Structure formats: structure tokens, C-alpha cells
């Protein structure tokens, strides 16, 4: 039987961590849909046409190295504004969402476009400064050399592009429960997300 948990929110809001923990807790498959756009964005940076890249995307592309950088994140948000690219990635995501045994998908448009029928929808937010701090820490720990201000500018730029685009903009579904993680530790944020899912089961 299908049971879909849709988790949307801006960059570094905590949605990825929440999604992974929910998947582990309920034994559901997990798809980080940002990786699809990152894999296409990375190929665009390498000179490939983004629509060709989206249409020919393979699991190896999505599991590839170097997808978590700021530059690739920016490229991902540029290709994600192209309706044809989004369309090319739609069927795969929809099929994943409705697979037997349960699925957790995190992204920007899961509850609104990919799976409006999802049984549980969570919209994860946090202040831009908190998100930039988290992302800065992650990037520095991974050996990237960039300042907090650069990361904050990147967060703002990506927010504007993701919320302002015409096709599948970042916004909460009408029936999503919002969790603001600005002042929450990860355990508390996950506990709240679990409560939302339990209430829908
Ligand atoms: O979540 P992540 O930061 O990895 O996503 C990278 C970019 O991919 C986002 O800034 C957004 O533009 C795009 N994206 C999207 N729809 C999704 C997931 C990601 O447009 N469902």
C-alpha cells in the first residue's frame, strides 16, 4: 500500500535530516529530490544542455560526487526554473512517491505538484540566518573554504529564485503542517514530524 510523506522547505531548513529520520523510523524509502536537480545543474556547469541531461538522468548521476557544493546548488536552482526540466523529472518522482511500502520525498514541490495526494505533508522552515549558519558549518566541515556572508547571500538568492519562479514555486500546500526549526534541536524537530505522520496513519 502507498503512504507518502511529502517534506518541502527552503535550503538548509532541516528537511533532509527530518526526511532521513522519518524514513528510518517508519521503514519507508527516501528520495532527496534536490539531488535530481543538482545532478542536472552539475552537468550544465560541465557544458551539457540541461534538458538533455534531465531526460537522460541515471542513478549514477544522482549518486555522483560533488553535488553538495554551493555552485552546484545555484546551478540546480537555475535549471529547476525550466519547466521542461521539471517535466522530465516528474514521472520518476511520482512513481517513487506512490511505490508500495511507503515513501518519504523531500524537496520544494512535493506536497503541491509531485504528490498532492500525500497522506502527510510537512513544510519545514527556519530563519535565513539560522539556515546559513548550518550550511556554513556543513560546508566548512566538508573542507570548503567560504565565509558565512557568502553562504547567507547564497541562501537569499536561492530562496528568491525558488519562491519566485512561475512553475512549481516553493510554497506550503494548503494542508501542510509547518515546522519552524529555527529554535528547535534536531530531536525535537523530528519528534514533531513523527507526530504529524502518526496522526495521518
Ligand atoms: O534541496 P536542495 O538544496 O538540494 O535543492 C537544490 C535546488 O533544486 C533548489 O534550490 C531548488 O531550486 C531545486 N529543487 C526544486 N524542486 C525540488 C527539489 C529541489 O526545484 N523538489
Short mmCIF file of C-alpha atoms and ligand atoms in Angstrom, two decimals:
data_model
loop_
_atom_site.label_atom_id
_atom_site.label_comp_id
_atom_site.label_asym_id
_atom_site.label_seq_id
_atom_site.Cartn_x
_atom_site.Cartn_y
_atom_site.Cartn_z
CA UNK A 1 0.00 0.00 0.00
CA UNK A 2 1.21 3.51 -0.75
CA UNK A 3 1.77 6.02 2.01
CA UNK A 4 3.58 9.20 1.07
CA UNK A 5 5.26 11.71 3.35
CA UNK A 6 5.92 14.98 1.48
CA UNK A 7 8.51 17.28 3.03
CA UNK A 8 9.13 20.68 1.49
CA UNK A 9 11.06 23.74 2.54
CA UNK A 10 13.92 26.09 1.66
CA UNK A 11 17.62 25.24 1.54
CA UNK A 12 19.14 24.08 4.85
CA UNK A 13 15.86 24.24 6.75
CA UNK A 14 16.46 20.75 8.17
CA UNK A 15 14.08 18.95 5.81
CA UNK A 16 16.72 16.47 4.62
CA UNK A 17 17.60 15.35 8.14
CA UNK A 18 13.93 15.09 9.09
CA UNK A 19 13.19 13.12 5.91
CA UNK A 20 16.01 10.63 6.53
CA UNK A 21 14.96 10.08 10.14
CA UNK A 22 11.30 9.60 9.22
CA UNK A 23 12.26 7.09 6.54
CA UNK A 24 14.35 5.12 9.05
CA UNK A 25 11.67 5.25 11.73
CA UNK A 26 8.81 4.05 9.51
CA UNK A 27 10.86 1.82 7.21
CA UNK A 28 9.97 3.85 4.11
CA UNK A 29 12.10 4.53 1.04
CA UNK A 30 13.59 8.04 0.86
CA UNK A 31 14.20 10.29 -2.14
CA UNK A 32 16.10 13.59 -1.80
CA UNK A 33 14.66 15.24 -4.92
CA UNK A 34 17.14 18.14 -4.70
CA UNK A 35 19.79 15.66 -5.84
CA UNK A 36 17.98 15.23 -9.17
CA UNK A 37 18.19 18.97 -9.85
CA UNK A 38 21.75 19.08 -8.54
CA UNK A 39 22.80 16.29 -10.91
CA UNK A 40 21.28 18.22 -13.84
CA UNK A 41 22.81 21.50 -12.63
CA UNK A 42 26.25 19.93 -12.36
CA UNK A 43 26.05 18.65 -15.92
CA UNK A 44 25.01 22.11 -17.10
CA UNK A 45 28.14 23.52 -15.42
CA UNK A 46 30.10 20.90 -17.38
CA UNK A 47 28.62 22.31 -20.59
CA UNK A 48 25.72 19.95 -21.21
CA UNK A 49 22.25 21.09 -22.26
CA UNK A 50 20.11 20.86 -19.08
CA UNK A 51 17.09 19.37 -20.81
CA UNK A 52 19.22 16.62 -22.42
CA UNK A 53 20.76 15.96 -19.01
CA UNK A 54 17.35 15.74 -17.30
CA UNK A 55 15.93 13.41 -19.93
CA UNK A 56 18.93 11.08 -19.73
CA UNK A 57 19.44 11.22 -15.94
CA UNK A 58 20.70 7.94 -14.45
CA UNK A 59 21.00 6.70 -10.84
CA UNK A 60 24.80 7.02 -11.21
CA UNK A 61 24.43 10.76 -11.99
CA UNK A 62 22.32 11.24 -8.86
CA UNK A 63 24.73 9.29 -6.64
CA UNK A 64 27.74 11.12 -8.10
CA UNK A 65 30.42 13.13 -6.30
CA UNK A 66 30.47 16.88 -5.89
CA UNK A 67 26.73 17.53 -5.86
CA UNK A 68 26.68 19.25 -2.46
CA UNK A 69 28.65 22.38 -3.31
CA UNK A 70 27.24 25.91 -3.35
CA UNK A 71 27.98 26.33 -7.05
CA UNK A 72 26.04 23.17 -7.89
CA UNK A 73 23.19 24.28 -5.61
CA UNK A 74 22.93 27.54 -7.54
CA UNK A 75 23.07 25.73 -10.88
CA UNK A 76 20.37 23.35 -9.60
CA UNK A 77 18.07 26.23 -8.77
CA UNK A 78 18.62 27.73 -12.25
CA UNK A 79 17.78 24.51 -14.10
CA UNK A 80 14.87 23.93 -11.68
CA UNK A 81 13.21 27.09 -13.03
CA UNK A 82 12.97 25.49 -16.50
CA UNK A 83 9.50 23.89 -16.91
CA UNK A 84 10.80 21.29 -19.41
CA UNK A 85 13.43 20.12 -16.96
CA UNK A 86 10.84 19.79 -14.19
CA UNK A 87 8.57 17.87 -16.55
CA UNK A 88 11.35 15.44 -17.44
CA UNK A 89 11.83 14.60 -13.76
CA UNK A 90 8.13 14.33 -12.87
CA UNK A 91 7.19 10.71 -13.67
CA UNK A 92 10.13 9.24 -11.80
CA UNK A 93 9.27 11.23 -8.67
CA UNK A 94 5.54 10.42 -8.89
CA UNK A 95 6.19 6.71 -9.26
CA UNK A 96 8.61 6.81 -6.33
CA UNK A 97 6.04 8.62 -4.19
CA UNK A 98 3.32 6.02 -4.80
CA UNK A 99 5.52 2.91 -4.55
CA UNK A 100 4.33 0.11 -2.29
CA UNK A 101 5.60 0.16 1.24
CA UNK A 102 5.76 3.89 1.87
CA UNK A 103 7.95 6.76 0.68
CA UNK A 104 9.40 9.97 2.03
CA UNK A 105 10.30 12.64 -0.54
CA UNK A 106 11.87 15.97 0.31
CA UNK A 107 12.13 18.97 -1.98
CA UNK A 108 10.26 22.14 -2.89
CA UNK A 109 7.08 21.00 -4.67
CA UNK A 110 6.36 17.51 -3.32
CA UNK A 111 3.14 18.39 -1.49
CA UNK A 112 1.95 20.83 -4.15
CA UNK A 113 2.88 19.25 -7.52
CA UNK A 114 4.57 15.86 -7.28
CA UNK A 115 2.19 14.25 -4.79
CA UNK A 116 -0.78 16.45 -3.82
CA UNK A 117 -2.46 13.28 -2.51
CA UNK A 118 0.34 12.62 0.01
CA UNK A 119 -1.07 11.36 3.29
CA UNK A 120 1.28 13.53 5.39
CA UNK A 121 2.69 16.92 4.33
CA UNK A 122 5.24 18.87 6.29
CA UNK A 123 6.67 22.30 5.43
CA UNK A 124 9.97 22.93 7.20
CA UNK A 125 11.18 26.49 7.68
CA UNK A 126 13.91 28.34 9.61
CA UNK A 127 15.26 31.88 9.52
CA UNK A 128 17.72 32.61 6.68
CA UNK A 129 20.47 33.35 9.24
CA UNK A 130 19.98 30.03 11.00
CA UNK A 131 19.96 28.17 7.70
CA UNK A 132 23.12 29.96 6.55
CA UNK A 133 24.88 29.12 9.82
CA UNK A 134 24.00 25.42 9.46
CA UNK A 135 25.02 25.26 5.81
CA UNK A 136 28.25 27.19 6.50
CA UNK A 137 29.20 24.73 9.25
CA UNK A 138 28.47 21.75 6.98
CA UNK A 139 30.49 23.17 4.09
CA UNK A 140 33.48 24.11 6.27
CA UNK A 141 33.45 20.66 7.84
CA UNK A 142 33.46 19.16 4.36
CA UNK A 143 36.60 21.17 3.57
CA UNK A 144 35.09 24.06 1.57
CA UNK A 145 36.59 27.47 2.15
CA UNK A 146 33.89 30.15 2.16
CA UNK A 147 32.53 32.77 4.54
CA UNK A 148 29.24 32.88 6.43
CA UNK A 149 28.30 36.01 4.44
CA UNK A 150 28.80 34.20 1.16
CA UNK A 151 26.57 31.36 2.34
CA UNK A 152 23.90 33.79 3.58
CA UNK A 153 23.90 35.57 0.20
CA UNK A 154 23.55 32.19 -1.49
CA UNK A 155 20.61 31.25 0.76
CA UNK A 156 18.83 34.53 -0.04
CA UNK A 157 19.48 34.20 -3.76
CA UNK A 158 18.22 30.61 -3.89
CA UNK A 159 15.13 31.45 -1.78
CA UNK A 160 14.19 34.25 -4.14
CA UNK A 161 14.62 32.11 -7.23
CA UNK A 162 12.83 29.07 -5.76
CA UNK A 163 9.89 31.10 -4.41
CA UNK A 164 9.65 33.48 -7.35
CA UNK A 165 9.61 31.06 -10.27
CA UNK A 166 6.38 30.60 -12.24
CA UNK A 167 6.50 26.78 -12.40
CA UNK A 168 6.16 24.88 -9.09
CA UNK A 169 7.38 27.69 -6.79
CA UNK A 170 8.36 26.87 -3.23
CA UNK A 171 5.27 27.30 -1.05
CA UNK A 172 3.38 25.24 1.53
CA UNK A 173 0.50 23.07 0.35
CA UNK A 174 -2.79 24.24 1.86
CA UNK A 175 -2.93 21.08 4.01
CA UNK A 176 0.75 21.04 5.08
CA UNK A 177 1.81 21.32 8.72
CA UNK A 178 4.61 23.87 9.17
CA UNK A 179 7.52 23.13 11.49
CA UNK A 180 9.82 26.08 12.25
CA UNK A 181 13.22 24.64 13.20
CA UNK A 182 14.89 28.00 13.98
CA UNK A 183 14.82 27.39 17.73
CA UNK A 184 14.46 23.59 17.69
CA UNK A 185 17.10 20.94 18.13
CA UNK A 186 17.01 18.13 15.59
CA UNK A 187 15.43 15.66 18.03
CA UNK A 188 12.55 18.00 18.81
CA UNK A 189 12.00 18.80 15.12
CA UNK A 190 11.94 15.07 14.28
CA UNK A 191 9.58 14.36 17.20
CA UNK A 192 7.13 16.93 15.83
CA UNK A 193 7.38 15.46 12.34
CA UNK A 194 6.74 11.96 13.72
CA UNK A 195 3.62 13.28 15.46
CA UNK A 196 2.33 14.68 12.15
CA UNK A 197 2.86 11.32 10.44
CA UNK A 198 1.33 9.31 13.29
CA UNK A 199 -1.77 11.50 13.15
CA UNK A 200 -2.15 10.68 9.43
CA UNK A 201 -1.63 6.92 9.69
O1 LIG B 1 17.27 20.78 -1.66
P1 LIG B 1 18.48 21.19 -2.46
O2 LIG B 1 19.17 22.39 -1.86
O3 LIG B 1 19.43 20.07 -2.69
O4 LIG B 1 17.89 21.61 -3.89
C1 LIG B 1 18.70 22.22 -4.87
C2 LIG B 1 17.80 23.06 -5.78
O5 LIG B 1 16.96 22.18 -6.54
C3 LIG B 1 16.85 24.00 -5.05
O6 LIG B 1 17.40 25.28 -4.81
C4 LIG B 1 15.65 24.07 -6.00
O7 LIG B 1 15.79 25.10 -6.94
C5 LIG B 1 15.68 22.76 -6.75
N1 LIG B 1 14.62 21.84 -6.32
C6 LIG B 1 13.36 22.01 -6.85
N2 LIG B 1 12.36 21.13 -6.56
C7 LIG B 1 12.59 20.10 -5.72
C8 LIG B 1 13.87 19.93 -5.13
C9 LIG B 1 14.87 20.83 -5.44
O8 LIG B 1 13.12 22.95 -7.59
N3 LIG B 1 11.59 19.25 -5.47
#
